[in-house]
Amino acid sequence: MIFGKHINKYYLKYSWMILLGLIALVSVDFGQLKIPELYRMAVNGLNNGAVEVDGVLHTFDMDFLLDEICLPLCIVIVMIVAGRFLWRIGFFGSAIKVEQEVRFKMFDRCKDLSQQYYAVNKVGNMMSLFTNDIDTIRDCFGNGILTFADALIMGGMALVKMYRMNVILTAFSMIPMVFLFIAASLVGKKMSAKWRERQEAFSNLSDFSQESFSGIAVIKAFAKEAKELMAFRVLNIDNERVNVEFVRMATLMNIMITLFVESVICIILGFGGYLVYVGVFDAGELVEFILYFTNIVWPIMAISMLIEQHARGSASLNRISELLDTGIDVKDSEAVRAAVEAGDTSVIDPEIKGTVEFKHLNFTYPGSELEVLHDVSFRIEAGENVGLIGKTGSGKTTIVDLIARTYNVPDGTIFMDGHDVNDLPIHTVRKHLAYVPQDNFLFSQTIGENIAFAFEGSDDKAAIEEAARYADVYDNISEFPEKFETMLGERGVTVSGGQKQRISIARALMKNSEVLILDDSVSAVDTKTEKTILENLRTTRKGRTTILIAHRITTVRHMDKIIFIDDGRVVDVGGHEELIARCPAYAEMVELQRLEDERKERE
Ligand code: ADP
């Protein structure tokens, strides 16, 4: 059985199923304990020709055999079969429901965790929480209730029967069992630690595999297959080692159980044989006693299994609880939540036209000591076409990520149409934004579904095609045999980098939101395509704000405004000519890029 903050409530929620299982289990145990009595009657009947039932002596004939032994045995067997079926439904059925609900809670939590969390926690580790650990929880819940209840009911009832038959023999039989219990508890503790190690080894393995498959192109390009294979081998061997150690302990536990159980059988046979010899027991009673004992072997094993299972379950539940208890660091403030609950439309749905303003923003990434943005201030009017330019690492992506509230920002530093972004629900801020991130991630769906991603289930073909045309990818898509119905493989591997980039642009364009952010989104396309896309952006996004991050001056020179960033600071803001005239650093960058372009042309 397994207990914990995230599990306890399910015992109550599925109490009706658990109760059904318990009733079935009691019937099964009751039936099983009837069998030794029937055996005693058969043995004594065969031995003595007469059987004592409730103090009355009956002749052992065919009628007695059929009516008092065979018929009850058949009824008991039917009862046991039906009961076993029902307790499986009750216990395992509820465990599957718990598994499904906890997994859903985990996914729900994962969707709210910030990018920072995913930057620190590896995907492989998360995947093993969703597979191995949750499977263990299910096993511990269902099997746990079964083992606990069975140990208690069957063990208790069998012990009472044994006790009633002979107190001293029962006491002798129990001595090795006490040792078994102590030994099993000690081994169980070690098994728990090993289980955790085992889960960690498995997550390292799945982390590594996941990363290798994602980065397979880099591995091949650098001819590092052999190195990767060796590294995988090390992790695989480590995984094997931990598993072997775990299985070794589980085997030790099994051997201990067999040893103790057999030693008790020896005691019963020895001392019980003596009791038959002195006339305290008859042969049938000895058989009955031994059968009762075999019925408590399972409950005793069940207790040690319970200890081991509990150990595994708690290790997995701790790992899952860590995820479920992870605080959501990027979330709406108390005041915003209260306003949303009160249905305050001025907060939930304010009029947003697309003005974006930064006021003296300093920013340091969580967990880092280095400030990456220093005193950043600028204003973008609604409907402006703005270029964000600067060297790699100067802070451009950080700026746009902060507009999208990917990280927390201090109050009074970022505004949308005059509203502090911290005073608006994150959902509202993002609703008015469309973002083409550097990693043009596409889902394993059709191209059409990827483009219409913002509109769940939309099959507005005209809008999808229009967005693809503006992103200059329509012709490419039309060349695919299935056109917009073409399925993309995991991470969109069936399309080129440039096509992927343009499909991502189409996805953002279709959303048609007040603010469009493109982070280095035309880097993988040729100059002609870049020109077409920029021209289309200018015409289709009239009256709506567009922020385009670029490295090349040629990409942004015709924009309404250029924000020039260097080393986390806004160096200057203005039109291209204006900046050349008054900002020496910008002029120098223009000159450098011009010389570089000339050199490339000559080559
Ligand atoms: P750009 O988009 O101009 O290339 P970025 O905004 O990506 O620059 O990065 C600005 C700085 O912030 C860099 O020094 C980078 O190393 C740092 N940085 C980016 N992301 C993180 C992060 N998640 N945690 C810590 N530092 C980061």
XYZ file of C-alpha atoms and ligand atoms in Angstrom:
630
model
C 0.000 0.000 0.000
C 1.119 3.461 -0.635
C 0.230 6.674 1.114
C 1.070 10.260 0.380
C -0.448 13.662 -0.168
C -1.128 12.957 -3.828
C -2.586 9.466 -3.315
C -4.618 9.387 -0.098
C -7.768 10.963 -1.511
C -8.155 8.175 -4.069
C -8.772 5.616 -1.328
C -11.901 7.572 -0.491
C -12.833 8.393 -4.067
C -12.749 4.752 -5.147
C -13.905 3.343 -1.819
C -16.874 1.618 -3.497
C -14.568 -0.331 -5.799
C -12.231 -1.135 -2.942
C -15.208 -2.278 -0.853
C -16.379 -4.540 -3.667
C -12.880 -6.029 -3.814
C -12.802 -6.512 -0.051
C -16.155 -8.316 0.037
C -14.983 -10.591 -2.782
C -11.679 -11.187 -1.015
C -13.370 -12.162 2.260
C -15.537 -14.682 0.372
C -12.476 -16.151 -1.338
C -10.560 -16.428 1.947
C -13.565 -17.914 3.682
C -13.859 -20.517 0.910
C -10.157 -21.311 1.010
C -10.284 -21.962 4.742
C -13.189 -24.343 4.262
C -11.008 -26.675 2.149
C -8.754 -27.938 5.020
C -11.875 -28.996 6.971
C -13.079 -30.993 3.956
C -9.628 -32.608 3.659
C -9.742 -33.596 7.338
C -13.134 -35.241 6.863
C -11.895 -37.155 3.806
C -8.690 -38.328 5.534
C -10.438 -39.323 8.776
C -13.316 -40.914 6.857
C -10.895 -43.050 4.851
C -8.891 -43.925 7.983
C -11.674 -44.602 10.465
C -14.800 -45.200 8.361
C -16.539 -42.469 10.376
C -16.277 -38.684 10.577
C -17.073 -36.333 13.428
C -18.953 -33.195 12.413
C -19.908 -30.692 15.151
C -19.568 -33.411 17.820
C -21.803 -35.873 15.927
C -20.272 -39.054 14.469
C -21.286 -39.845 10.847
C -20.617 -43.005 8.871
C -18.277 -42.309 5.959
C -20.250 -43.618 2.964
C -20.901 -42.515 -0.635
C -23.790 -40.231 0.371
C -21.658 -38.537 3.008
C -18.750 -38.161 0.532
C -20.982 -36.545 -2.130
C -23.199 -34.416 0.148
C -20.746 -33.314 2.817
C -17.423 -33.197 0.943
C -17.754 -33.066 -2.871
C -20.750 -30.701 -3.124
C -19.372 -28.140 -0.613
C -15.986 -28.358 -2.398
C -17.637 -27.519 -5.743
C -19.516 -24.579 -4.180
C -16.311 -23.320 -2.565
C -14.427 -23.555 -5.889
C -17.128 -21.578 -7.738
C -17.102 -18.997 -4.924
C -13.311 -18.701 -5.106
C -13.285 -18.284 -8.906
C -16.050 -15.646 -8.877
C -14.468 -13.848 -5.910
C -11.027 -13.725 -7.531
C -12.576 -12.193 -10.630
C -14.396 -9.559 -8.574
C -11.465 -8.548 -6.371
C -9.353 -8.062 -9.474
C -11.978 -5.661 -10.820
C -12.193 -3.851 -7.474
C -8.495 -3.506 -6.656
C -6.816 -3.415 -10.059
C -9.653 -1.432 -11.636
C -9.314 1.315 -9.027
C -5.513 1.251 -9.425
C -5.833 1.883 -13.171
C -8.157 4.804 -12.471
C -5.655 6.256 -9.968
C -2.851 5.847 -12.502
C -4.849 7.685 -15.127
C -5.757 10.550 -12.762
C -2.255 11.030 -11.348
C -0.784 10.979 -14.852
C -3.292 13.633 -15.899
C -2.358 15.762 -12.859
C 1.297 15.404 -13.789
C 0.675 16.539 -17.354
C -1.470 19.392 -16.099
C 1.392 20.526 -13.851
C 3.943 20.108 -16.642
C 2.012 22.397 -18.959
C 2.207 25.216 -16.371
C 5.887 24.840 -15.526
C 8.129 27.561 -16.844
C 10.751 27.302 -19.560
C 13.314 27.612 -16.788
C 12.099 24.291 -15.354
C 12.529 22.584 -18.701
C 15.944 24.170 -19.120
C 17.056 22.462 -15.883
C 15.114 19.168 -15.977
C 15.794 16.733 -18.742
C 13.039 15.340 -20.943
C 14.218 11.720 -20.478
C 13.828 12.000 -16.720
C 10.330 13.417 -17.159
C 9.452 10.578 -19.515
C 10.473 7.971 -16.956
C 8.174 9.665 -14.404
C 5.343 9.253 -16.887
C 6.144 5.587 -17.554
C 8.147 3.628 -14.959
C 7.237 5.607 -11.858
C 3.552 5.884 -12.570
C 3.428 2.121 -13.332
C 4.973 1.468 -9.936
C 2.373 3.653 -8.253
C -0.405 1.694 -9.974
C 1.103 -1.614 -8.852
C 1.519 -0.415 -5.302
C -2.017 0.895 -5.106
C -3.831 -2.161 -6.500
C -1.501 -4.897 -5.323
C -0.905 -3.030 -2.110
C -4.544 -3.061 -1.052
C -4.837 -6.705 -2.094
C -1.744 -7.812 -0.215
C -2.539 -5.793 2.870
C -6.153 -6.946 3.064
C -5.294 -10.541 2.231
C -2.509 -10.659 4.785
C -4.869 -9.310 7.402
C -8.020 -11.297 6.555
C -6.571 -14.607 5.405
C -3.651 -14.482 7.839
C -5.928 -13.571 10.739
C -8.592 -16.176 9.983
C -6.068 -18.985 9.378
C -4.190 -18.089 12.550
C -7.395 -18.205 14.599
C -8.205 -21.639 13.163
C -4.680 -22.898 13.928
C -4.818 -21.391 17.413
C -8.129 -23.125 18.108
C -6.658 -26.448 17.037
C -3.470 -26.265 19.093
C -1.959 -23.256 20.869
C 1.552 -24.666 21.398
C 1.929 -25.882 17.807
C 0.731 -22.489 16.557
C 3.218 -20.663 18.790
C 6.103 -22.875 17.599
C 5.125 -22.291 13.966
C 5.174 -18.563 14.442
C 8.714 -18.235 15.847
C 10.510 -18.522 12.468
C 7.873 -16.240 11.015
C 8.897 -13.440 13.384
C 12.478 -13.779 12.147
C 11.204 -13.753 8.583
C 9.341 -10.543 9.211
C 12.397 -8.819 10.714
C 14.713 -10.018 7.955
C 12.238 -9.025 5.236
C 11.905 -5.526 6.708
C 15.682 -5.048 6.688
C 16.085 -6.287 3.126
C 13.040 -4.233 2.093
C 14.783 -1.028 3.205
C 17.810 -1.814 1.078
C 15.546 -2.684 -1.826
C 13.926 0.719 -1.595
C 17.274 2.477 -2.015
C 18.144 0.180 -4.913
C 14.784 0.853 -6.541
C 15.457 4.565 -6.524
C 18.896 3.955 -8.038
C 17.240 1.750 -10.624
C 14.733 4.414 -11.625
C 17.533 6.990 -11.845
C 19.661 4.715 -14.010
C 16.675 4.208 -16.284
C 16.057 7.959 -16.528
C 19.706 8.595 -17.390
C 19.394 6.022 -20.121
C 16.216 7.495 -21.538
C 17.648 11.047 -21.226
C 20.673 10.029 -23.209
C 18.661 8.188 -25.868
C 16.257 11.069 -26.246
C 19.091 13.594 -26.658
C 21.003 11.353 -29.070
C 17.982 10.862 -31.306
C 17.198 14.588 -31.304
C 20.804 15.454 -32.093
C 21.429 12.602 -34.520
C 22.228 15.014 -37.368
C 25.003 16.688 -35.316
C 26.363 13.313 -34.179
C 26.590 12.085 -37.757
C 28.020 15.334 -39.096
C 30.823 15.157 -36.520
C 31.239 11.382 -37.075
C 30.743 10.829 -33.350
C 28.610 7.685 -33.615
C 31.260 5.508 -31.958
C 31.686 7.942 -29.053
C 27.922 8.060 -28.539
C 27.731 4.278 -28.649
C 30.433 3.980 -25.998
C 28.709 6.535 -23.778
C 25.422 4.657 -24.223
C 27.200 1.405 -23.356
C 28.412 2.862 -20.062
C 24.889 3.975 -19.117
C 23.421 0.681 -20.280
C 25.896 -1.298 -18.174
C 25.155 0.913 -15.188
C 21.454 0.262 -15.700
C 22.164 -3.468 -15.914
C 24.296 -3.365 -12.736
C 21.594 -1.668 -10.678
C 18.954 -4.046 -12.021
C 21.073 -7.071 -11.224
C 21.657 -5.777 -7.690
C 17.941 -5.235 -7.267
C 17.062 -8.694 -8.579
C 19.761 -10.164 -6.297
C 18.009 -8.654 -3.284
C 14.595 -9.766 -4.481
C 16.005 -13.297 -4.881
C 17.522 -13.171 -1.412
C 14.118 -12.217 -0.097
C 12.507 -15.170 -1.902
C 15.110 -17.595 -0.606
C 14.596 -16.313 2.931
C 10.864 -16.818 2.617
C 11.275 -20.382 1.307
C 13.785 -21.173 4.058
C 11.560 -19.956 6.868
C 8.417 -21.526 5.450
C 10.060 -24.929 4.991
C 11.504 -24.766 8.497
C 8.008 -24.210 9.876
C 6.680 -27.191 7.900
C 9.465 -29.235 9.564
C 8.360 -28.020 12.998
C 4.713 -28.821 12.312
C 5.523 -32.260 10.955
C 7.860 -33.001 13.864
C 5.795 -31.653 16.738
C 2.457 -32.399 15.024
C 3.605 -35.995 14.400
C 4.364 -36.253 18.099
C 0.876 -34.935 18.943
C -0.683 -37.605 16.697
C 1.532 -40.191 18.417
C 0.352 -39.165 21.900
C -3.255 -39.000 20.682
C -3.834 -35.216 20.957
C -4.295 -34.961 17.170
C -5.588 -37.454 14.659
C -4.144 -37.739 11.108
C -6.933 -35.679 9.574
C -6.357 -32.856 12.051
C -2.637 -32.780 11.268
C -3.452 -32.472 7.551
C -5.971 -29.731 8.372
C -3.388 -27.863 10.474
C -0.736 -28.079 7.739
C -3.237 -26.793 5.181
C -4.117 -23.849 7.430
C -0.434 -23.086 7.703
C 0.022 -23.187 3.918
C -2.790 -20.650 3.825
C -0.857 -18.248 6.033
C 2.357 -18.642 4.010
C 0.922 -16.365 1.350
C -0.141 -13.648 3.832
C 3.307 -13.750 5.444
C 4.953 -13.538 2.036
C 2.454 -10.834 1.257
C 3.663 -8.794 4.223
C 7.253 -8.963 3.052
C 6.129 -8.191 -0.490
C 4.168 -5.325 0.931
C 7.297 -3.985 2.586
C 9.257 -4.288 -0.651
C 6.399 -2.928 -2.730
C 5.920 -0.050 -0.345
C 9.632 0.712 -0.603
C 9.479 0.851 -4.407
C 6.217 2.755 -4.358
C 7.438 5.421 -1.965
C 10.587 5.974 -4.018
C 8.464 6.484 -7.139
C 5.853 8.539 -5.320
C 8.598 10.837 -3.989
C 9.852 11.423 -7.508
C 6.333 12.120 -8.768
C 5.551 14.338 -5.763
C 8.644 16.413 -6.519
C 7.106 17.189 -9.902
C 3.583 17.765 -8.571
C 4.899 20.006 -5.765
C 7.122 22.088 -8.010
C 5.944 25.653 -7.622
C 4.679 27.398 -10.732
C 7.063 30.324 -10.864
C 5.540 32.202 -13.789
C 1.912 32.773 -12.870
C -0.759 35.415 -12.470
C -0.564 37.567 -9.345
C -3.164 37.204 -6.573
C -4.833 40.458 -7.668
C -5.072 39.298 -11.284
C -6.524 35.950 -10.232
C -9.095 37.694 -8.060
C -10.061 39.968 -10.955
C -10.387 36.965 -13.292
C -12.546 35.146 -10.754
C -14.713 38.246 -10.375
C -15.093 38.343 -14.184
C -13.520 41.818 -14.471
C -13.415 42.285 -18.257
C -11.108 45.320 -17.988
C -8.468 42.861 -16.761
C -9.468 39.732 -18.659
C -10.093 41.355 -21.988
C -8.710 44.907 -22.154
C -8.481 46.652 -25.484
C -5.031 45.862 -26.862
C -3.898 47.567 -30.042
C -0.266 46.546 -29.967
C 1.713 49.234 -28.157
C 4.671 47.727 -26.337
C 6.772 49.692 -23.880
C 9.803 48.783 -21.753
C 10.709 51.076 -18.855
C 14.129 50.795 -17.191
C 14.073 46.997 -17.176
C 16.989 45.146 -15.616
C 16.781 41.377 -15.964
C 18.684 38.406 -14.615
C 17.674 34.842 -15.518
C 16.405 32.838 -12.524
C 19.227 30.812 -11.014
C 21.850 32.994 -12.701
C 23.907 35.797 -11.198
C 24.621 37.593 -14.415
C 22.350 40.492 -15.338
C 21.617 40.180 -19.059
C 19.451 43.270 -19.648
C 20.422 46.627 -18.201
C 18.059 49.596 -17.964
C 16.192 48.659 -21.154
C 13.685 51.305 -22.243
C 11.902 51.752 -25.577
C 8.413 52.272 -26.918
C 6.835 50.600 -29.923
C 3.634 52.223 -31.159
C 0.695 50.095 -32.254
C 1.012 49.213 -35.921
C 4.751 49.839 -36.126
C 7.137 47.580 -37.975
C 10.167 47.303 -35.720
C 13.530 45.634 -36.179
C 15.498 44.442 -33.144
C 19.139 44.198 -34.076
C 22.342 43.438 -32.259
C 25.134 40.916 -31.948
C 24.508 37.317 -30.896
C 24.039 37.179 -27.138
C 23.181 40.879 -26.873
C 19.745 40.087 -25.351
C 17.275 40.259 -28.248
C 15.566 36.900 -27.582
C 15.421 37.692 -23.885
C 13.573 40.948 -24.647
C 10.906 39.264 -26.781
C 10.588 36.319 -24.366
C 9.836 38.828 -21.644
C 7.080 40.468 -23.703
C 5.489 36.994 -23.866
C 5.877 36.732 -20.038
C 8.019 33.593 -20.350
C 9.859 34.757 -17.216
C 8.804 36.999 -14.355
C 9.614 40.671 -14.672
C 9.574 43.408 -12.018
C 6.365 45.473 -11.800
C 6.282 48.655 -13.860
C 8.837 47.589 -16.442
C 6.878 46.145 -19.392
C 3.596 47.544 -20.683
C 1.081 46.568 -23.353
C -1.158 49.435 -24.394
C -0.395 51.114 -21.088
C -1.200 48.016 -18.993
C 1.610 46.637 -16.874
C 1.937 43.022 -18.127
C 1.994 41.913 -14.491
C -1.512 43.364 -14.080
C -2.920 41.274 -16.923
C -3.527 37.517 -16.985
C -0.637 35.777 -18.755
C -3.209 34.142 -21.011
C -4.485 37.572 -22.118
C -0.977 38.845 -22.868
C -0.211 35.764 -24.965
C -3.591 35.863 -26.689
C -2.575 39.143 -28.304
C 0.830 37.855 -29.342
C 1.992 35.595 -32.138
C 5.520 34.332 -31.818
C 7.849 32.644 -34.272
C 10.617 31.307 -32.011
C 14.120 30.453 -33.185
C 13.398 26.775 -32.723
C 10.716 26.444 -35.388
C 9.145 23.459 -33.722
C 6.467 21.734 -35.767
C 4.154 19.072 -34.394
C 3.733 15.590 -35.850
C 0.512 16.613 -37.532
C -0.402 17.700 -41.042
C 1.059 20.938 -42.394
C -2.452 22.411 -42.400
C -2.987 21.537 -38.740
C 0.390 23.057 -37.867
C -0.498 26.316 -39.578
C -3.925 26.431 -37.927
C -2.412 25.566 -34.521
C -3.831 28.691 -32.855
C -7.328 27.704 -33.875
C -8.084 24.307 -32.412
C -9.669 21.995 -34.983
C -9.896 24.759 -37.570
C -10.119 23.615 -41.164
C -10.525 27.062 -42.655
C -8.611 26.075 -45.775
C -8.739 29.546 -47.311
C -7.136 31.129 -44.213
C -4.494 28.375 -44.001
C -3.585 28.786 -47.661
C -3.517 32.570 -47.377
C -1.116 32.383 -44.398
C 1.086 29.963 -46.354
C 1.109 32.341 -49.336
C 2.155 35.301 -47.173
C 4.918 33.179 -45.627
C 5.993 32.274 -49.194
C 5.694 28.557 -48.572
C 2.481 27.890 -50.511
C 4.282 26.716 -53.666
C 6.487 24.327 -51.698
C 3.489 22.815 -49.916
C 1.602 22.472 -53.204
C 4.446 20.346 -54.539
C 3.969 17.735 -51.785
C 1.688 14.903 -53.003
C -0.641 15.399 -50.050
C -0.265 19.197 -50.067
C -1.606 20.678 -46.797
C -2.529 17.179 -45.637
C 1.160 16.130 -45.607
C 2.025 14.611 -42.245
C 5.169 15.947 -40.626
C 7.430 13.496 -38.833
C 8.557 14.127 -35.291
C 10.004 17.647 -35.260
C 8.984 18.115 -38.869
C 11.865 16.180 -40.374
C 10.287 15.769 -43.749
C 10.630 19.475 -44.591
C 13.774 21.544 -45.043
C 14.974 24.104 -42.480
C 13.787 26.999 -44.631
C 10.362 25.397 -45.223
C 10.037 24.708 -41.530
C 10.802 28.345 -40.790
C 8.203 29.536 -43.255
C 5.539 27.102 -41.992
C 6.180 28.535 -38.514
C 5.773 32.048 -39.907
C 2.498 30.981 -41.574
C 1.321 29.579 -38.218
C 1.973 32.931 -36.531
C 0.501 34.957 -39.408
C -2.730 32.964 -39.320
C -3.221 33.956 -35.695
C -3.330 37.548 -36.930
C -2.717 38.956 -33.489
C -2.023 42.538 -32.480
C 1.687 41.882 -31.934
C 3.772 39.551 -34.073
C 7.257 38.597 -32.950
C 9.676 36.911 -35.327
C 12.920 35.740 -33.723
C 15.538 35.395 -36.413
C 12.830 33.854 -38.579
C 14.159 34.524 -42.034
C 17.690 33.274 -41.401
C 17.224 30.001 -43.296
C 15.701 31.519 -46.452
C 17.403 33.055 -49.486
C 17.512 36.824 -50.046
C 14.680 36.786 -52.587
C 12.346 34.808 -50.303
C 13.321 37.062 -47.388
C 12.363 40.096 -49.460
C 9.012 38.572 -50.400
C 8.193 37.651 -46.804
C 9.175 41.119 -45.514
C 7.077 42.772 -48.200
C 4.106 40.529 -47.341
C 4.519 41.344 -43.648
C 4.431 45.039 -44.435
C 1.207 44.786 -46.410
C -0.702 42.141 -44.414
C 0.202 43.486 -41.006
C -0.763 47.094 -41.680
C -2.040 48.649 -38.459
C -0.636 45.770 -36.397
C 2.671 45.649 -34.589
C 5.489 43.498 -35.943
C 8.774 42.997 -34.101
C 11.460 41.277 -36.102
C 14.752 40.148 -34.616
C 17.554 40.000 -37.146
C 21.298 39.843 -37.412
C 21.534 41.469 -40.794
C 20.955 45.161 -41.288
C 19.520 44.446 -44.757
C 16.638 42.590 -43.100
C 15.535 45.565 -41.003
C 16.733 48.645 -42.871
C 13.282 49.461 -44.305
C 11.407 49.061 -41.061
C 9.661 51.982 -39.344
C 12.010 51.778 -36.421
C 15.164 49.901 -35.457
C 16.076 49.135 -31.857
C 19.825 48.628 -31.686
C 20.906 46.427 -28.761
C 24.416 45.820 -27.535
C 25.469 43.869 -24.477
C 21.988 43.966 -22.923
C 21.548 47.724 -23.400
C 19.467 49.728 -25.847
C 22.137 51.749 -27.634
C 19.751 53.725 -29.856
C 16.289 53.657 -31.428
C 15.379 55.193 -34.773
C 15.131 54.794 -38.549
C 18.016 53.280 -40.490
C 19.369 56.557 -41.907
C 18.799 58.310 -38.615
C 20.856 55.679 -36.750
C 23.679 55.766 -39.286
C 23.876 59.505 -38.815
C 23.862 59.605 -35.047
C 24.964 56.200 -33.716
C 28.634 55.381 -34.458
C 28.303 51.754 -33.241
C 25.366 51.183 -35.620
C 27.204 52.880 -38.474
C 30.211 50.679 -37.788
C 28.017 47.545 -37.855
C 26.471 48.663 -41.158
C 29.917 49.239 -42.627
C 31.243 45.879 -41.404
C 28.271 44.002 -42.857
C 28.611 45.894 -46.153
C 32.285 44.917 -46.428
C 31.430 41.331 -45.576
C 28.705 41.241 -48.256
C 31.148 42.633 -50.818
C 33.743 40.015 -49.877
C 31.121 37.235 -50.246
C 30.108 38.583 -53.667
C 33.744 38.541 -54.808
C 34.265 34.928 -53.646
P 20.387 37.083 -28.483
O 18.963 36.744 -28.764
O 20.681 38.542 -28.713
O 21.348 36.233 -29.229
P 19.815 36.093 -25.841
O 18.706 36.956 -25.384
O 19.486 34.749 -26.318
O 20.680 36.873 -26.930
O 20.858 35.946 -24.644
C 21.303 37.048 -23.892
C 22.175 36.529 -22.751
O 21.366 35.771 -21.850
C 23.292 35.617 -23.206
O 24.443 35.961 -22.464
C 22.820 34.233 -22.829
O 23.894 33.415 -22.481
C 21.951 34.511 -21.603
N 20.860 33.524 -21.485
C 19.959 33.189 -22.419
N 19.076 32.275 -21.937
C 19.433 32.032 -20.661
C 18.909 31.199 -19.614
N 17.819 30.425 -19.788
N 19.535 31.214 -18.419
C 20.612 31.985 -18.214
N 21.150 32.802 -19.141
C 20.579 32.839 -20.354
